Amino acid sequence: MEQEFTSTPLETAVRELSRLPGVGRKTALRLALHLLRRPEDEAVALGNAIISLRKEICYCRECHNISESELCPICASPRRDHSTICVVETVRDVMSVEATGQYNGVYHVLGGVISPMDGVGPEVLEIDSLVERVGKGDVKEVILALGATMEGDTTNFYIYRRLGRVAGLKITQLARGMAIGNELEYTDEITLGRSLLQRTPFMV
Amino acid sequence: MEQEFTSTPLETAVRELSRLPGVGRKTALRLALHLLRRPEDEAVALGNAIISLRKEICYCRECHNISESELCPICASPRRDHSTICVVETVRDVMSVEATGQYNGVYHVLGGVISPMDGVGPEVLEIDSLVERVGKGDVKEVILALGATMEGDTTNFYIYRRLGRVAGLKITQLARGMAIGNELEYTDEITLGRSLLQRTPFMV
């Protein structure tokens, strides 16, 4: 009996693909065999896109969002309001806020939230750089836009403690309440309670 | 309000990744952002592996298995039994049979099974090439190793009709029965019925 059938390029592709999150060996093999059935252009385009992605994208020195230059397009834009900083956890959250079309300020990407259970302390997050940025003056409002989780709340509180003494700085957070389109009976009691406490004047 | 935040390399990577089967835009974005957080080497290795995969792998002219040369290592090996051909549906099935370590013959990859519902007729499969291969003589046995499905059975029957008249050729198929380790009560009645009908002498 000979050795098991192997092909070096296939084995290499399967090994590299299976390093992706949520991709095991079986899925990696399925993806590799799919690529083999597609036109060569398509596989080459995917391979080059992955290489360019990593080679051409860096992080903005100001807000730590992804960027193709030292300053990201948002930080570099004179049309954005640079006196309002929206603090988010990840790059994806920047995209989520941008997609609302409701925000014209700038961002600050923390790179995570404080989570002692996972060994994430404030020192590994971009909190010092936020404090420094605010310390330069010109910042009127910091919007804490972290997830409505215990870790998000802890991080909000930590940032509030670090920035609370800056004179004239407004610190706000995202409104918590019922999601648009939700029924009362399917809203959890904590959210519903918060919605009641923070009720707003009725507008037509 | 400015345009939504975009980055060309990121958009390109997300578009190309989302062409993979089972990968939507959200997953593609998650994968791209994961690659951005990893060392540059890792992304470059993945990109190059995908390009090499498609550039270096072709199909064996004899058995239609994937190969890095005109003849795959199995067809080229003098140590394999070239008088026995195991007919399988896909390249992955070759790997499954090889992994058993129980087979020393050669293969023939059909590229699918007959499925009129999906518009797959015998003419798009590698059946003519199988008949031609058997017609050259020297083949003593064809093992039909397709899935135990209606389409597999149809294809088995079609191939049997095409090869049945070849003198001295033995046509066999995989044994159907209880999976090793299965309990009687969890085995479906068709499989159990088949296992009863095709019972084999008890061996110690």
Coordinates of C-alpha atoms in Angstrom, one line a residue:
Chain A
M1 CA 0.0 0.0 0.0
E2 CA 1.4 3.4 -1.0
Q3 CA 1.2 6.6 1.0
E4 CA -2.1 8.4 1.1
F5 CA -2.9 10.5 -1.9
T6 CA -1.6 14.0 -1.5
S7 CA -0.9 17.1 -3.6
T8 CA 1.4 19.7 -2.2
P9 CA -0.4 22.8 -3.6
L10 CA -3.7 21.4 -2.3
E11 CA -2.3 20.5 1.1
T12 CA -0.8 24.0 1.4
A13 CA -4.0 25.7 0.4
V14 CA -6.0 23.6 2.9
R15 CA -3.5 24.3 5.7
E16 CA -3.6 28.1 5.1
L17 CA -7.4 28.3 4.6
S18 CA -8.0 26.3 7.8
R19 CA -6.2 29.1 9.8
L20 CA -9.2 31.3 9.1
P21 CA -11.6 31.7 12.0
G22 CA -14.5 29.2 11.8
V23 CA -12.8 27.2 9.0
G24 CA -11.9 23.7 9.9
R25 CA -10.0 21.2 7.7
K26 CA -13.2 19.9 6.0
T27 CA -14.4 23.3 5.1
A28 CA -10.9 24.3 3.9
L29 CA -10.9 21.3 1.6
R30 CA -14.3 22.1 0.3
L31 CA -13.2 25.7 -0.4
A32 CA -10.0 24.6 -2.1
L33 CA -11.8 22.1 -4.3
H34 CA -14.4 24.8 -5.2
L35 CA -11.5 27.1 -6.3
L36 CA -10.1 24.3 -8.4
R37 CA -13.4 24.1 -10.3
R38 CA -13.6 27.9 -11.0
P39 CA -11.8 29.8 -13.7
E40 CA -8.2 30.5 -13.0
D41 CA -8.8 34.3 -13.0
E42 CA -11.2 34.0 -10.0
A43 CA -8.7 32.2 -7.8
V44 CA -5.9 34.6 -8.8
A45 CA -8.1 37.6 -8.0
L46 CA -8.9 36.2 -4.6
G47 CA -5.3 35.4 -3.8
N48 CA -4.1 38.9 -4.9
A49 CA -7.0 40.6 -3.0
I50 CA -5.9 38.9 0.2
I51 CA -2.3 39.9 -0.3
S52 CA -3.1 43.6 -1.2
L53 CA -5.5 43.8 1.7
R54 CA -2.7 43.1 4.2
K55 CA 0.0 45.0 2.3
E56 CA -2.0 48.2 1.6
I57 CA -4.0 48.7 4.7
C58 CA -2.5 50.1 7.9
Y59 CA -4.1 51.9 10.9
C60 CA -4.9 55.6 11.2
R61 CA -2.4 57.2 13.7
E62 CA -5.2 59.4 15.0
C63 CA -8.3 57.1 15.4
H64 CA -6.8 53.6 14.8
N65 CA -9.4 52.8 12.1
I66 CA -8.1 51.0 9.1
S67 CA -6.6 53.2 6.5
E68 CA -4.5 53.2 3.3
S69 CA -2.5 56.2 4.5
E70 CA -1.2 57.6 7.8
L71 CA -4.5 59.4 8.4
C72 CA -7.8 57.7 7.5
P73 CA -10.2 59.5 5.1
I74 CA -12.5 60.4 8.0
C75 CA -9.7 62.0 10.1
A76 CA -8.3 63.7 7.0
S77 CA -11.7 65.1 5.9
P78 CA -12.2 68.9 6.6
R79 CA -16.0 68.3 6.2
R80 CA -16.2 66.1 9.3
D81 CA -16.7 67.6 12.7
H82 CA -13.4 67.0 14.5
S83 CA -14.8 68.3 17.9
T84 CA -17.0 65.1 18.3
I85 CA -15.3 61.8 18.9
C86 CA -17.3 58.6 18.7
V87 CA -15.6 55.8 20.7
V88 CA -16.1 52.3 19.3
E89 CA -14.8 48.9 20.0
T90 CA -13.8 47.7 16.5
V91 CA -13.3 48.8 12.9
R92 CA -16.5 47.1 12.0
D93 CA -18.4 49.4 14.5
V94 CA -17.1 52.4 12.5
M95 CA -18.7 50.9 9.4
S96 CA -22.0 50.3 11.3
V97 CA -22.2 53.9 12.6
E98 CA -21.2 55.2 9.1
A99 CA -24.0 53.1 7.6
T100 CA -26.6 54.9 9.6
G101 CA -25.8 58.1 7.8
Q102 CA -26.5 60.0 11.1
Y103 CA -23.0 60.8 12.2
N104 CA -20.6 63.5 10.9
G105 CA -17.9 63.5 13.6
V106 CA -14.7 61.5 13.9
Y107 CA -14.0 58.1 15.6
H108 CA -11.7 56.5 18.1
V109 CA -11.3 52.7 17.7
L110 CA -10.3 51.1 21.1
G111 CA -9.5 47.7 19.6
G112 CA -11.6 45.9 22.2
V113 CA -13.3 46.4 25.6
I114 CA -12.0 45.9 29.1
S115 CA -12.6 42.2 30.0
P116 CA -10.6 40.9 33.0
M117 CA -11.9 37.4 32.4
D118 CA -10.1 37.4 29.0
G119 CA -7.1 39.2 30.3
V120 CA -7.9 42.4 28.5
G121 CA -7.0 45.4 30.7
P122 CA -7.2 49.1 29.8
E123 CA -3.5 49.3 29.0
V124 CA -3.8 47.1 25.9
L125 CA -6.7 49.2 24.5
E126 CA -6.3 52.6 22.8
I127 CA -7.5 54.5 25.9
D128 CA -4.3 56.4 26.7
S129 CA -4.3 57.7 23.1
L130 CA -7.9 58.8 23.5
V131 CA -7.1 60.7 26.7
E132 CA -4.2 62.3 25.0
R133 CA -6.3 63.2 21.9
V134 CA -8.9 64.8 24.2
G135 CA -6.2 66.6 26.2
K136 CA -5.1 68.5 23.1
G137 CA -8.3 70.6 23.4
D138 CA -10.8 71.3 20.6
V139 CA -12.8 68.2 21.5
K140 CA -16.3 69.2 22.7
E141 CA -18.0 65.8 22.9
V142 CA -17.0 62.1 23.4
I143 CA -19.8 59.7 22.5
L144 CA -19.3 56.3 24.1
A145 CA -20.7 53.9 21.5
L146 CA -19.7 50.5 23.0
G147 CA -21.9 47.4 23.1
A148 CA -24.6 47.2 25.8
T149 CA -22.7 44.4 27.6
M150 CA -21.1 44.3 31.0
E151 CA -17.7 44.7 29.4
G152 CA -19.0 47.7 27.4
D153 CA -20.4 49.3 30.6
T154 CA -17.1 48.7 32.5
T155 CA -15.1 50.3 29.7
N156 CA -17.6 53.2 29.5
F157 CA -17.2 53.8 33.2
Y158 CA -13.4 53.6 33.0
I159 CA -13.2 56.1 30.2
Y160 CA -15.6 58.3 32.0
R161 CA -13.3 58.3 35.1
R162 CA -10.3 59.1 32.9
L163 CA -12.1 62.0 31.0
G164 CA -14.6 63.2 33.5
R165 CA -12.3 66.0 34.8
V166 CA -11.7 67.5 31.4
A167 CA -13.3 71.0 31.6
G168 CA -16.1 71.7 29.2
L169 CA -16.1 68.2 27.8
K170 CA -19.5 66.5 27.2
I171 CA -19.5 62.7 27.6
T172 CA -22.6 60.9 26.2
Q173 CA -23.5 57.3 25.4
L174 CA -25.8 55.6 23.0
A175 CA -29.5 55.6 24.0
R176 CA -30.6 52.2 25.3
G177 CA -34.2 51.1 24.7
M178 CA -36.5 49.1 22.6
A179 CA -35.2 48.2 19.1
I180 CA -37.3 49.8 16.3
G181 CA -39.9 47.3 15.1
N182 CA -39.9 45.2 18.3
E183 CA -43.0 44.1 20.2
L184 CA -43.3 44.9 23.9
E185 CA -43.7 41.3 24.8
Y186 CA -40.5 40.2 23.1
T187 CA -38.4 42.9 24.7
D188 CA -36.4 41.8 27.8
E189 CA -37.4 43.3 31.1
I190 CA -34.1 45.1 31.7
T191 CA -34.3 46.9 28.3
L192 CA -38.0 47.7 28.8
G193 CA -37.2 49.1 32.3
R194 CA -34.5 51.3 30.8
S195 CA -36.8 52.4 28.1
L196 CA -39.4 53.4 30.7
L197 CA -36.9 55.3 32.9
Q198 CA -35.4 57.1 29.9
R199 CA -38.7 57.9 28.2
T200 CA -38.6 60.9 25.8
P201 CA -41.2 63.5 24.9
F202 CA -43.6 62.3 22.2
M203 CA -42.9 63.8 18.8
V204 CA -45.3 63.8 15.8
Chain B
M1 CA -22.7 64.0 5.2
E2 CA -19.8 62.4 3.3
Q3 CA -19.9 59.0 1.5
E4 CA -19.9 55.8 3.5
F5 CA -16.4 54.9 4.8
T6 CA -14.8 52.6 2.2
S7 CA -11.3 51.2 1.6
T8 CA -10.6 49.8 -1.9
P9 CA -8.4 46.9 -0.8
L10 CA -10.9 46.0 1.9
E11 CA -13.9 46.2 -0.5
T12 CA -12.0 44.1 -3.1
A13 CA -11.1 41.5 -0.5
V14 CA -14.7 41.3 0.8
R15 CA -16.0 41.0 -2.8
E16 CA -13.6 38.2 -3.7
L17 CA -14.1 36.3 -0.4
S18 CA -17.8 36.5 -0.7
R19 CA -17.7 34.5 -3.9
L20 CA -16.7 31.4 -1.9
P21 CA -19.5 29.0 -1.3
G22 CA -21.2 29.6 2.1
V23 CA -19.5 32.9 2.6
G24 CA -21.8 36.0 2.6
R25 CA -20.8 39.6 2.8
K26 CA -20.8 39.6 6.6
T27 CA -18.6 36.5 6.9
A28 CA -16.3 37.9 4.2
L29 CA -15.9 41.1 6.1
R30 CA -15.2 39.1 9.3
L31 CA -12.5 37.1 7.5
A32 CA -10.9 40.2 5.9
L33 CA -10.8 42.0 9.3
H34 CA -9.3 38.8 10.8
L35 CA -6.6 38.8 8.2
L36 CA -5.8 42.5 8.9
R37 CA -5.1 41.6 12.5
R38 CA -2.8 38.7 11.7
P39 CA 0.9 39.0 10.8
E40 CA 1.5 40.1 7.1
D41 CA 3.3 36.8 6.4
E42 CA 0.1 34.8 7.2
A43 CA -2.1 36.7 4.7
V44 CA 0.6 36.6 2.0
A45 CA 1.0 32.8 2.6
L46 CA -2.8 32.3 2.2
G47 CA -3.0 34.5 -0.9
N48 CA -0.1 32.7 -2.6
A49 CA -1.4 29.3 -1.6
I50 CA -4.7 30.1 -3.4
I51 CA -2.9 31.3 -6.5
S52 CA -0.5 28.3 -6.6
L53 CA -3.4 25.9 -6.0
R54 CA -5.2 27.0 -9.2
K55 CA -2.0 27.4 -11.3
E56 CA -0.2 24.2 -10.3
I57 CA -3.1 21.7 -10.2
C58 CA -4.6 20.2 -13.3
Y59 CA -6.6 17.0 -13.9
C60 CA -5.2 13.6 -14.6
R61 CA -5.9 12.7 -18.3
E62 CA -6.5 9.1 -17.3
C63 CA -8.7 9.2 -14.1
H64 CA -9.6 12.9 -13.9
N65 CA -8.4 13.2 -10.4
I66 CA -6.5 16.4 -9.5
S67 CA -2.8 16.2 -10.3
E68 CA 0.3 18.3 -10.7
S69 CA 1.2 16.6 -13.9
E70 CA -0.6 15.0 -16.9
L71 CA -0.8 11.7 -15.0
C72 CA -1.7 11.7 -11.3
P73 CA 0.6 9.9 -8.9
I74 CA -1.8 7.0 -8.5
C75 CA -2.2 6.4 -12.3
A76 CA 1.6 6.9 -12.7
S77 CA 2.5 4.4 -10.0
P78 CA 3.7 0.9 -11.0
R79 CA 2.8 -0.3 -7.6
R80 CA -1.0 0.2 -8.0
D81 CA -3.2 -2.5 -9.6
H82 CA -4.2 -0.9 -12.9
S83 CA -6.7 -3.7 -13.7
T84 CA -9.1 -2.5 -11.0
I85 CA -10.9 0.8 -11.4
C86 CA -12.8 2.4 -8.6
V87 CA -15.5 4.8 -10.0
V88 CA -16.2 7.7 -7.7
E89 CA -18.2 10.9 -7.9
T90 CA -15.6 13.5 -6.9
V91 CA -12.0 14.2 -6.1
R92 CA -12.9 14.2 -2.4
D93 CA -14.2 10.6 -2.7
V94 CA -10.7 9.5 -3.9
M95 CA -9.3 10.9 -0.7
S96 CA -11.9 9.1 1.4
V97 CA -11.2 5.8 -0.3
E98 CA -7.4 6.3 0.0
A99 CA -7.8 7.2 3.7
T100 CA -9.2 3.7 4.3
G101 CA -5.9 2.2 3.3
Q102 CA -7.9 -0.8 1.9
Y103 CA -7.5 -0.1 -1.8
N104 CA -4.6 -0.6 -4.1
G105 CA -6.3 -0.1 -7.6
V106 CA -6.8 3.0 -9.6
Y107 CA -9.7 5.5 -9.8
H108 CA -12.0 7.1 -12.3
V109 CA -13.6 10.4 -11.1
L110 CA -17.0 11.0 -12.9
G111 CA -17.3 14.7 -11.8
G112 CA -20.8 14.1 -10.5
V113 CA -23.8 11.7 -10.7
I114 CA -26.7 11.6 -13.2
S115 CA -29.4 13.9 -11.9
P116 CA -32.0 15.0 -14.4
M117 CA -33.6 17.3 -11.8
D118 CA -30.3 19.3 -11.8
G119 CA -29.9 19.0 -15.5
V120 CA -26.9 16.6 -15.1
G121 CA -27.0 14.0 -17.9
P122 CA -24.5 11.2 -18.5
E123 CA -22.9 13.3 -21.4
V124 CA -21.4 15.9 -19.0
L125 CA -19.9 13.2 -16.8
E126 CA -16.7 11.3 -17.5
I127 CA -18.6 8.1 -18.4
D128 CA -17.6 7.9 -22.1
S129 CA -14.0 8.2 -21.0
L130 CA -14.6 5.3 -18.5
V131 CA -16.1 3.1 -21.2
E132 CA -13.1 3.9 -23.5
R133 CA -10.7 3.2 -20.7
V134 CA -12.3 -0.2 -20.1
G135 CA -12.5 -0.9 -23.8
K136 CA -8.7 -0.8 -24.1
G137 CA -8.7 -4.2 -22.3
D138 CA -6.5 -5.0 -19.2
V139 CA -9.3 -4.0 -16.8
K140 CA -10.6 -6.9 -14.8
E141 CA -12.9 -5.1 -12.3
V142 CA -14.9 -1.9 -12.1
I143 CA -16.0 -1.0 -8.5
L144 CA -19.0 1.3 -8.5
A145 CA -18.3 3.5 -5.4
L146 CA -21.0 6.1 -5.7
G147 CA -23.1 7.4 -2.9
A148 CA -26.1 5.3 -1.7
T149 CA -28.6 7.8 -3.1
M150 CA -31.2 7.7 -5.9
E151 CA -28.8 9.6 -8.2
G152 CA -25.9 7.2 -7.3
D153 CA -28.1 4.2 -8.0
T154 CA -29.2 5.7 -11.4
T155 CA -25.6 6.3 -12.3
N156 CA -24.5 2.9 -11.2
F157 CA -27.3 1.4 -13.4
Y158 CA -26.4 3.5 -16.4
I159 CA -22.7 2.5 -16.1
Y160 CA -23.7 -1.1 -15.7
R161 CA -25.7 -0.9 -18.9
R162 CA -22.8 0.6 -20.7
L163 CA -20.2 -1.8 -19.4
G164 CA -22.2 -5.0 -18.9
R165 CA -21.4 -6.5 -22.2
V166 CA -17.6 -6.2 -21.9
A167 CA -16.5 -9.8 -21.8
G168 CA -14.7 -11.0 -18.6
L169 CA -15.3 -7.7 -16.8
K170 CA -16.4 -7.9 -13.1
I171 CA -18.6 -5.0 -12.0
T172 CA -19.1 -4.7 -8.3
Q173 CA -20.5 -2.1 -5.9
L174 CA -19.8 -1.0 -2.3
A175 CA -21.5 -3.2 0.3
R176 CA -24.6 -1.5 1.8
G177 CA -25.5 -2.2 5.4
M178 CA -25.2 -1.1 9.0
A179 CA -22.5 1.4 9.7
I180 CA -19.8 0.1 12.1
G181 CA -20.7 1.1 15.6
N182 CA -24.4 1.6 14.9
E183 CA -27.2 0.3 17.1
L184 CA -30.0 -1.7 15.4
E185 CA -32.7 0.6 16.7
Y186 CA -31.0 3.7 15.1
T187 CA -30.5 2.0 11.7
D188 CA -33.2 2.9 9.1
E189 CA -35.4 0.0 8.0
I190 CA -34.2 0.1 4.3
T191 CA -30.6 -0.2 5.4
L192 CA -31.4 -2.9 7.9
G193 CA -33.5 -4.8 5.3
R194 CA -30.6 -4.7 2.9
S195 CA -28.2 -5.8 5.7
L196 CA -30.4 -8.8 6.3
L197 CA -30.7 -9.8 2.7
Q198 CA -27.0 -9.5 2.1
R199 CA -25.9 -11.1 5.3
T200 CA -22.5 -12.6 5.3
P201 CA -21.0 -15.8 6.9
F202 CA -20.0 -15.1 10.6
M203 CA -16.2 -14.9 11.0
V204 CA -14.3 -15.0 14.3

